[in-house]
Amino acid sequence: MARRKTIIDKNFQLKTTFRIIGIIIIAFILIIAVTGIISSDNNRQISATITDLNASIEKNKKTIETLMTSSAQRRDSTAYRDQDRAIEEHMETIALMHTNVEQLKRILNLNRVLFTVLIITGVLLGLGLFLYLIRLTNRMSGPLYVLTQHMSDIMNGRKPNLRELRKNDEFQEFYRQFIAFLDEIGRK
């Protein structure tokens, strides 16, 4: 006789499962909300920084163009070397700013990926937890269902079909006590 019904006591199993999952989902939504708020604020700040850096790069480019024009007009060797060094330093600064802009763009993308992974993880965790809790409550509902059937048989004057519980079912000791109780009553 196959005993493979997963949902035995729908009310108990689903109510218990959804209560536990509900609590976890609420906590997870709060975590996602806080993470989303912080991430959005960080992304806004990073975007503003990128805009500021790009504006600074443009100003530095204009400064370099002015220095180069000025340098070309003057041929004083000392001033020429000082201007060349200033131009070189400005070019290094611009290159560094470009590197920083690219790094900030990568961080923005990573924030989006992280947030997406967080949501997907939450959904998968919820699904896995649902399946686990259904199996767990099944191991509780099954023995209670069997005990209820035995009591119903006894109340209707029939001899219950006593059998072993499944290996992983809960309430094994209680079920053995119940069988011993029935055996004792049967002897009297």
Rosetta silent file (secondary structure, phi, psi, omega in degrees, C-alpha in Angstrom):
SEQUENCE: MARRKTIIDKNFQLKTTFRIIGIIIIAFILIIAVTGIISSDNNRQISATITDLNASIEKNKKTIETLMTSSAQRRDSTAYRDQDRAIEEHMETIALMHTNVEQLKRILNLNRVLFTVLIITGVLLGLGLFLYLIRLTNRMSGPLYVLTQHMSDIMNGRKPNLRELRKNDEFQEFYRQFIAFLDEIGRK
SCORE:     score description
SCORE:     0.000 S_00000001
   1 L     0.000  115.601 -176.777    0.000    0.000    0.000 S_00000001
   2 L   -76.376  135.975  178.018    1.678    3.217   -1.183 S_00000001
   3 L  -125.138   75.204 -173.970    1.728    6.138    1.246 S_00000001
   4 L  -121.312   18.728 -179.966    3.061    8.990   -0.841 S_00000001
   5 L   -73.548  123.082 -175.780    0.514   11.760   -0.430 S_00000001
   6 L   -78.353  -43.569  179.727    2.473   14.984    0.199 S_00000001
   7 L  -106.300  107.922 -175.927   -0.323   17.167    1.514 S_00000001
   8 L   -98.736  -50.592  178.627   -2.292   15.198    4.073 S_00000001
   9 L  -115.507   87.857 -173.267   -3.725   17.922    6.297 S_00000001
  10 H   -53.923  -45.043 -177.835   -4.007   20.870    3.925 S_00000001
  11 H   -60.034  -52.791 -178.954   -5.117   23.318    6.611 S_00000001
  12 H   -65.064  -49.972 -174.113   -2.267   22.537    9.021 S_00000001
  13 H   -64.709  -49.547 -177.861    0.461   22.070    6.438 S_00000001
  14 H   -70.333  -39.398  178.768   -0.261   25.112    4.301 S_00000001
  15 H   -61.655  -47.400  179.750   -1.066   27.374    7.258 S_00000001
  16 H   -63.200  -47.040 -178.850    2.183   26.441    9.002 S_00000001
  17 H   -61.182  -47.463 -177.101    4.217   26.673    5.811 S_00000001
  18 H   -70.715  -30.693  174.618    2.798   30.036    4.785 S_00000001
  19 H   -63.350  -48.838 -178.617    3.200   31.499    8.272 S_00000001
  20 H   -65.020  -46.409  179.608    6.882   30.619    8.366 S_00000001
  21 H   -64.322  -37.851  178.976    7.480   31.683    4.776 S_00000001
  22 H   -59.367  -45.057  178.634    5.488   34.883    5.388 S_00000001
  23 H   -61.764  -44.677 -178.565    7.737   35.873    8.271 S_00000001
  24 H   -67.625  -39.986  179.444   10.839   35.135    6.222 S_00000001
  25 H   -64.950  -41.874  177.804    9.495   36.968    3.167 S_00000001
  26 H   -60.581  -45.216  178.225    8.676   40.044    5.261 S_00000001
  27 H   -62.378  -41.825 -179.089   12.202   40.007    6.693 S_00000001
  28 H   -67.161  -38.849  177.426   13.668   39.514    3.228 S_00000001
  29 H   -63.507  -40.162  176.908   11.560   42.340    1.771 S_00000001
  30 H   -62.449  -42.423  178.341   12.820   44.625    4.534 S_00000001
  31 H   -63.011  -44.716  179.385   16.403   43.618    3.742 S_00000001
  32 H   -63.913  -41.523 -179.477   15.834   44.216    0.027 S_00000001
  33 H   -62.515  -47.757  179.071   14.148   47.572    0.733 S_00000001
  34 H   -62.883  -44.662  178.491   16.992   48.796    2.939 S_00000001
  35 H   -62.086  -41.785  179.275   19.567   47.491    0.467 S_00000001
  36 H   -63.717  -43.010  179.353   17.660   49.099   -2.404 S_00000001
  37 H   -63.262  -47.435  179.790   17.433   52.465   -0.648 S_00000001
  38 H   -63.817  -44.354 -179.612   21.122   52.444    0.227 S_00000001
  39 H   -63.408  -42.652  178.821   22.077   51.207   -3.238 S_00000001
  40 H   -62.782  -42.815  178.224   19.907   53.833   -4.946 S_00000001
  41 H   -64.188  -43.339  177.804   21.435   56.580   -2.847 S_00000001
  42 H   -61.961  -43.728  179.354   24.936   55.266   -3.576 S_00000001
  43 H   -62.585  -39.566  177.852   24.139   55.041   -7.284 S_00000001
  44 H   -63.087  -44.349  179.427   22.809   58.619   -7.245 S_00000001
  45 H   -65.328  -41.006  179.081   25.981   59.838   -5.532 S_00000001
  46 H   -64.807  -42.171  178.480   28.185   57.877   -7.920 S_00000001
  47 H   -62.623  -40.960  177.097   26.299   59.270  -10.930 S_00000001
  48 H   -64.150  -39.873  178.413   26.709   62.808   -9.576 S_00000001
  49 H   -64.795  -40.863  177.686   30.422   62.152   -9.039 S_00000001
  50 H   -60.752  -44.050  178.946   30.747   60.856  -12.597 S_00000001
  51 H   -61.584  -45.018  178.738   29.058   64.025  -13.889 S_00000001
  52 H   -63.017  -43.090  179.085   31.379   66.202  -11.779 S_00000001
  53 H   -63.526  -41.843  177.961   34.455   64.283  -12.920 S_00000001
  54 H   -63.155  -39.311  176.913   33.439   64.596  -16.569 S_00000001
  55 H   -64.683  -40.997  178.006   32.936   68.359  -16.089 S_00000001
  56 H   -64.107  -38.836  178.774   36.381   68.590  -14.438 S_00000001
  57 H   -61.968  -43.964  179.684   37.919   66.657  -17.308 S_00000001
  58 H   -63.189  -42.112  178.128   36.438   69.112  -19.810 S_00000001
  59 H   -62.653  -42.837  179.549   37.735   72.103  -17.789 S_00000001
  60 H   -65.487  -37.294  177.265   41.191   70.523  -17.595 S_00000001
  61 H   -61.480  -43.445  178.842   41.184   69.872  -21.339 S_00000001
  62 H   -65.071  -38.743  177.714   40.417   73.543  -21.960 S_00000001
  63 H   -62.765  -43.342  179.607   43.158   74.560  -19.533 S_00000001
  64 H   -64.681  -42.036  178.445   45.641   72.324  -21.336 S_00000001
  65 H   -60.759  -41.398  178.360   44.583   73.693  -24.705 S_00000001
  66 H   -63.936  -45.198  178.960   45.126   77.237  -23.375 S_00000001
  67 H   -62.739  -40.721 -179.220   48.535   76.313  -21.961 S_00000001
  68 H   -66.852  -39.532  177.749   49.551   74.645  -25.199 S_00000001
  69 H   -65.344  -44.302  179.369   48.470   77.681  -27.211 S_00000001
  70 H   -64.056  -40.527 -179.369   50.271   79.991  -24.814 S_00000001
  71 H   -65.507  -37.271 -179.820   53.350   77.775  -24.852 S_00000001
  72 H   -69.380  -28.280 -178.966   53.482   77.796  -28.616 S_00000001
  73 H   -80.502  -28.895  179.285   53.387   81.573  -28.645 S_00000001
  74 L  -103.961  142.886 -179.394   56.267   81.971  -26.149 S_00000001
  75 L  -115.584   14.576  178.372   59.671   80.532  -26.743 S_00000001
  76 L   -67.746  121.741 -171.890   61.252   81.190  -23.331 S_00000001
  77 H   -64.659  -39.799 -179.825   62.915   77.854  -22.472 S_00000001
  78 H   -67.929  -46.543  179.029   62.343   77.982  -18.685 S_00000001
  79 H   -65.273  -36.173 -179.919   58.707   78.945  -19.044 S_00000001
  80 H   -62.997  -44.915  178.886   58.370   76.390  -21.834 S_00000001
  81 H   -65.004  -41.098  179.123   59.661   73.574  -19.560 S_00000001
  82 H   -63.799  -41.183  178.666   57.367   74.671  -16.697 S_00000001
  83 H   -68.911  -38.674  177.219   54.398   74.736  -19.017 S_00000001
  84 H   -61.393  -42.528  178.893   55.310   71.343  -20.477 S_00000001
  85 H   -65.102  -41.494  177.868   55.502   69.891  -16.970 S_00000001
  86 H   -63.723  -41.681  178.176   52.134   71.463  -16.060 S_00000001
  87 H   -63.330  -43.701  179.323   50.615   70.093  -19.257 S_00000001
  88 H   -61.832  -43.449  178.669   52.029   66.643  -18.514 S_00000001
  89 H   -64.402  -40.222  176.883   50.653   66.732  -14.962 S_00000001
  90 H   -63.510  -40.044  179.096   47.259   67.836  -16.258 S_00000001
  91 H   -63.783  -40.576  176.675   47.271   64.985  -18.769 S_00000001
  92 H   -63.451  -41.150  178.985   48.072   62.513  -15.983 S_00000001
  93 H   -63.473  -42.597  178.696   45.240   63.981  -13.891 S_00000001
  94 H   -64.056  -42.269  178.108   42.805   63.657  -16.784 S_00000001
  95 H   -61.406  -41.776  177.785   43.872   60.057  -17.362 S_00000001
  96 H   -63.757  -41.100  178.128   43.330   59.342  -13.666 S_00000001
  97 H   -63.247  -41.967  176.989   39.901   60.981  -13.790 S_00000001
  98 H   -60.402  -42.896  178.032   38.954   58.833  -16.797 S_00000001
  99 H   -61.163  -43.120  179.154   40.076   55.744  -14.873 S_00000001
 100 H   -64.559  -39.879  178.225   37.993   56.841  -11.880 S_00000001
 101 H   -61.624  -45.622 -179.742   34.939   57.442  -14.067 S_00000001
 102 H   -64.055  -39.874  177.864   35.246   53.944  -15.552 S_00000001
 103 H   -63.040  -42.605  178.575   35.685   52.424  -12.089 S_00000001
 104 H   -64.833  -37.501  176.749   32.571   54.217  -10.836 S_00000001
 105 H   -64.176  -39.100  176.986   30.595   52.968  -13.851 S_00000001
 106 H   -63.874  -40.423  178.822   31.712   49.402  -13.035 S_00000001
 107 H   -63.531  -41.395  176.459   30.570   49.888   -9.439 S_00000001
 108 H   -58.194  -46.126  179.349   27.170   51.089  -10.669 S_00000001
 109 H   -64.668  -40.842  178.240   26.809   47.972  -12.802 S_00000001
 110 H   -63.303  -37.607  176.829   27.918   45.719   -9.945 S_00000001
 111 H   -61.029  -42.099  179.233   25.302   47.340   -7.684 S_00000001
 112 H   -65.274  -43.424  179.473   22.605   46.512  -10.228 S_00000001
 113 H   -64.053  -43.984  179.839   23.848   42.938  -10.583 S_00000001
 114 H   -59.997  -44.393  179.929   24.048   42.525   -6.796 S_00000001
 115 H   -63.815  -41.386  178.132   20.502   43.777   -6.341 S_00000001
 116 H   -64.064  -45.055  178.504   19.235   41.419   -9.062 S_00000001
 117 H   -62.354  -37.826  178.908   21.079   38.457   -7.522 S_00000001
 118 H   -62.262  -43.483  179.577   19.629   39.360   -4.131 S_00000001
 119 H   -66.676  -45.601  179.876   16.081   39.273   -5.503 S_00000001
 120 H   -62.446  -41.488  177.897   16.647   35.996   -7.380 S_00000001
 121 H   -60.506  -42.589  178.967   18.215   34.455   -4.272 S_00000001
 122 H   -61.731  -42.705  179.434   15.192   35.493   -2.219 S_00000001
 123 H   -64.746  -46.270  179.891   12.773   33.923   -4.683 S_00000001
 124 H   -64.829  -39.104  177.575   14.780   30.683   -4.843 S_00000001
 125 H   -62.670  -44.041  178.216   15.146   30.620   -1.058 S_00000001
 126 H   -61.033  -44.017  179.336   11.389   31.072   -0.661 S_00000001
 127 H   -64.424  -46.157  178.688   10.659   28.268   -3.115 S_00000001
 128 H   -62.228  -41.426  179.307   13.170   25.918   -1.479 S_00000001
 129 H   -65.606  -39.544  177.488   11.835   26.731    1.969 S_00000001
 130 H   -58.879  -49.195 -179.284    8.269   26.129    0.804 S_00000001
 131 H   -62.528  -42.096  179.019    9.174   22.663   -0.506 S_00000001
 132 H   -62.577  -44.933 -177.642   11.124   21.837    2.654 S_00000001
 133 H   -68.380  -34.642  175.475    8.297   22.937    4.946 S_00000001
 134 H   -62.418  -43.448  178.518    5.713   20.961    2.994 S_00000001
 135 H   -65.187  -41.408 -179.504    7.863   17.840    3.437 S_00000001
 136 H   -64.263  -47.354 -179.392    8.426   18.623    7.120 S_00000001
 137 H   -68.441  -25.851  175.291    4.753   19.189    7.852 S_00000001
 138 H   -63.243  -37.918  179.745    3.984   16.028    5.875 S_00000001
 139 H   -71.407  -15.894  174.440    6.069   14.061    8.381 S_00000001
 140 H   -93.637  -44.111 -176.381    3.887   15.529   11.128 S_00000001
 141 H   -67.374  -36.615 -178.915    0.525   15.365    9.373 S_00000001
 142 H   -56.575  -56.125  178.890    0.973   11.777    8.218 S_00000001
 143 H   -60.322  -38.005  178.293    1.187   10.246   11.700 S_00000001
 144 H   -65.889  -37.402  176.937   -1.653   12.455   12.948 S_00000001
 145 H   -63.814  -44.735  179.213   -3.770   11.367   10.005 S_00000001
 146 H   -61.344  -45.303  179.048   -3.024    7.691   10.739 S_00000001
 147 H   -62.104  -40.889  178.448   -3.893    8.182   14.418 S_00000001
 148 H   -63.185  -40.763  178.282   -7.117    9.950   13.470 S_00000001
 149 H   -64.023  -42.451  178.745   -8.054    7.072   11.139 S_00000001
 150 H   -61.617  -45.461 -179.990   -7.367    4.539   13.902 S_00000001
 151 H   -64.651  -38.878  177.760   -9.536    6.464   16.368 S_00000001
 152 H   -63.277  -43.351  177.271  -12.289    6.787   13.769 S_00000001
 153 H   -59.443  -45.462 -178.758  -12.159    3.031   13.122 S_00000001
 154 H   -63.073  -44.406 -179.308  -12.384    2.322   16.861 S_00000001
 155 H   -65.519  -28.428  179.158  -15.311    4.740   17.342 S_00000001
 156 L   -91.516    8.868  175.448  -17.131    3.084   14.412 S_00000001
 157 L    79.890   12.994  178.571  -16.598   -0.382   15.911 S_00000001
 158 L  -101.208  153.786  175.122  -13.964   -1.497   13.407 S_00000001
 159 L   -81.274  127.773 -178.768  -10.562   -2.880   14.191 S_00000001
 160 L   -69.120  148.297  177.036   -7.911   -0.362   13.084 S_00000001
 161 L   -85.762   88.698 -176.667   -5.383   -1.411   10.452 S_00000001
 162 L   -74.617  135.116  179.521   -2.266   -0.985   12.561 S_00000001
 163 L  -150.666  168.459  176.971    0.954   -0.475   10.667 S_00000001
 164 L   -76.220  150.106  172.063    4.342    1.128   11.126 S_00000001
 165 L   -76.722  164.934  175.887    4.834    4.787   10.409 S_00000001
 166 L   -64.747  154.959 -173.646    7.227    5.857    7.698 S_00000001
 167 L   -54.571  -43.355 -174.993   10.882    5.893    8.727 S_00000001
 168 L   -96.405    7.742  179.672   11.224    9.707    8.888 S_00000001
 169 L   -66.855  150.666  174.544    7.782   10.465   10.330 S_00000001
 170 L   -81.323  172.499  175.542    7.523   12.474   13.528 S_00000001
 171 L    63.190   29.831 -179.742    5.710   11.242   16.660 S_00000001
 172 H   -59.872  -47.289 -177.625    7.187    7.723   16.428 S_00000001
 173 H   -64.748  -43.096  178.315    7.258    7.271   20.201 S_00000001
 174 H   -60.692  -41.680  179.771    3.726    8.593   20.613 S_00000001
 175 H   -64.314  -41.100  177.772    2.495    6.202   17.916 S_00000001
 176 H   -63.099  -39.854  177.643    4.190    3.244   19.655 S_00000001
 177 H   -64.082  -39.437  178.803    2.498    4.276   22.923 S_00000001
 178 H   -64.002  -43.688  178.150   -0.840    4.468   21.119 S_00000001
 179 H   -62.340  -43.270  178.057   -0.370    0.949   19.674 S_00000001
 180 H   -62.555  -38.191  177.430    0.589   -0.325   23.144 S_00000001
 181 H   -61.438  -46.252  179.291   -2.527    1.379   24.525 S_00000001
 182 H   -64.085  -39.361  178.039   -4.722   -0.367   21.939 S_00000001
 183 H   -62.063  -41.394 -179.205   -3.054   -3.715   22.678 S_00000001
 184 H   -65.481  -43.111  178.264   -3.734   -3.242   26.385 S_00000001
 185 H   -65.616  -38.586  179.465   -7.379   -2.362   25.795 S_00000001
 186 H   -64.087  -28.687  179.817   -7.709   -5.361   23.452 S_00000001
 187 H   -77.562  -23.671 -175.697   -6.519   -7.723   26.189 S_00000001
 188 L   -88.789    0.000    0.000   -9.140   -6.522   28.674 S_00000001
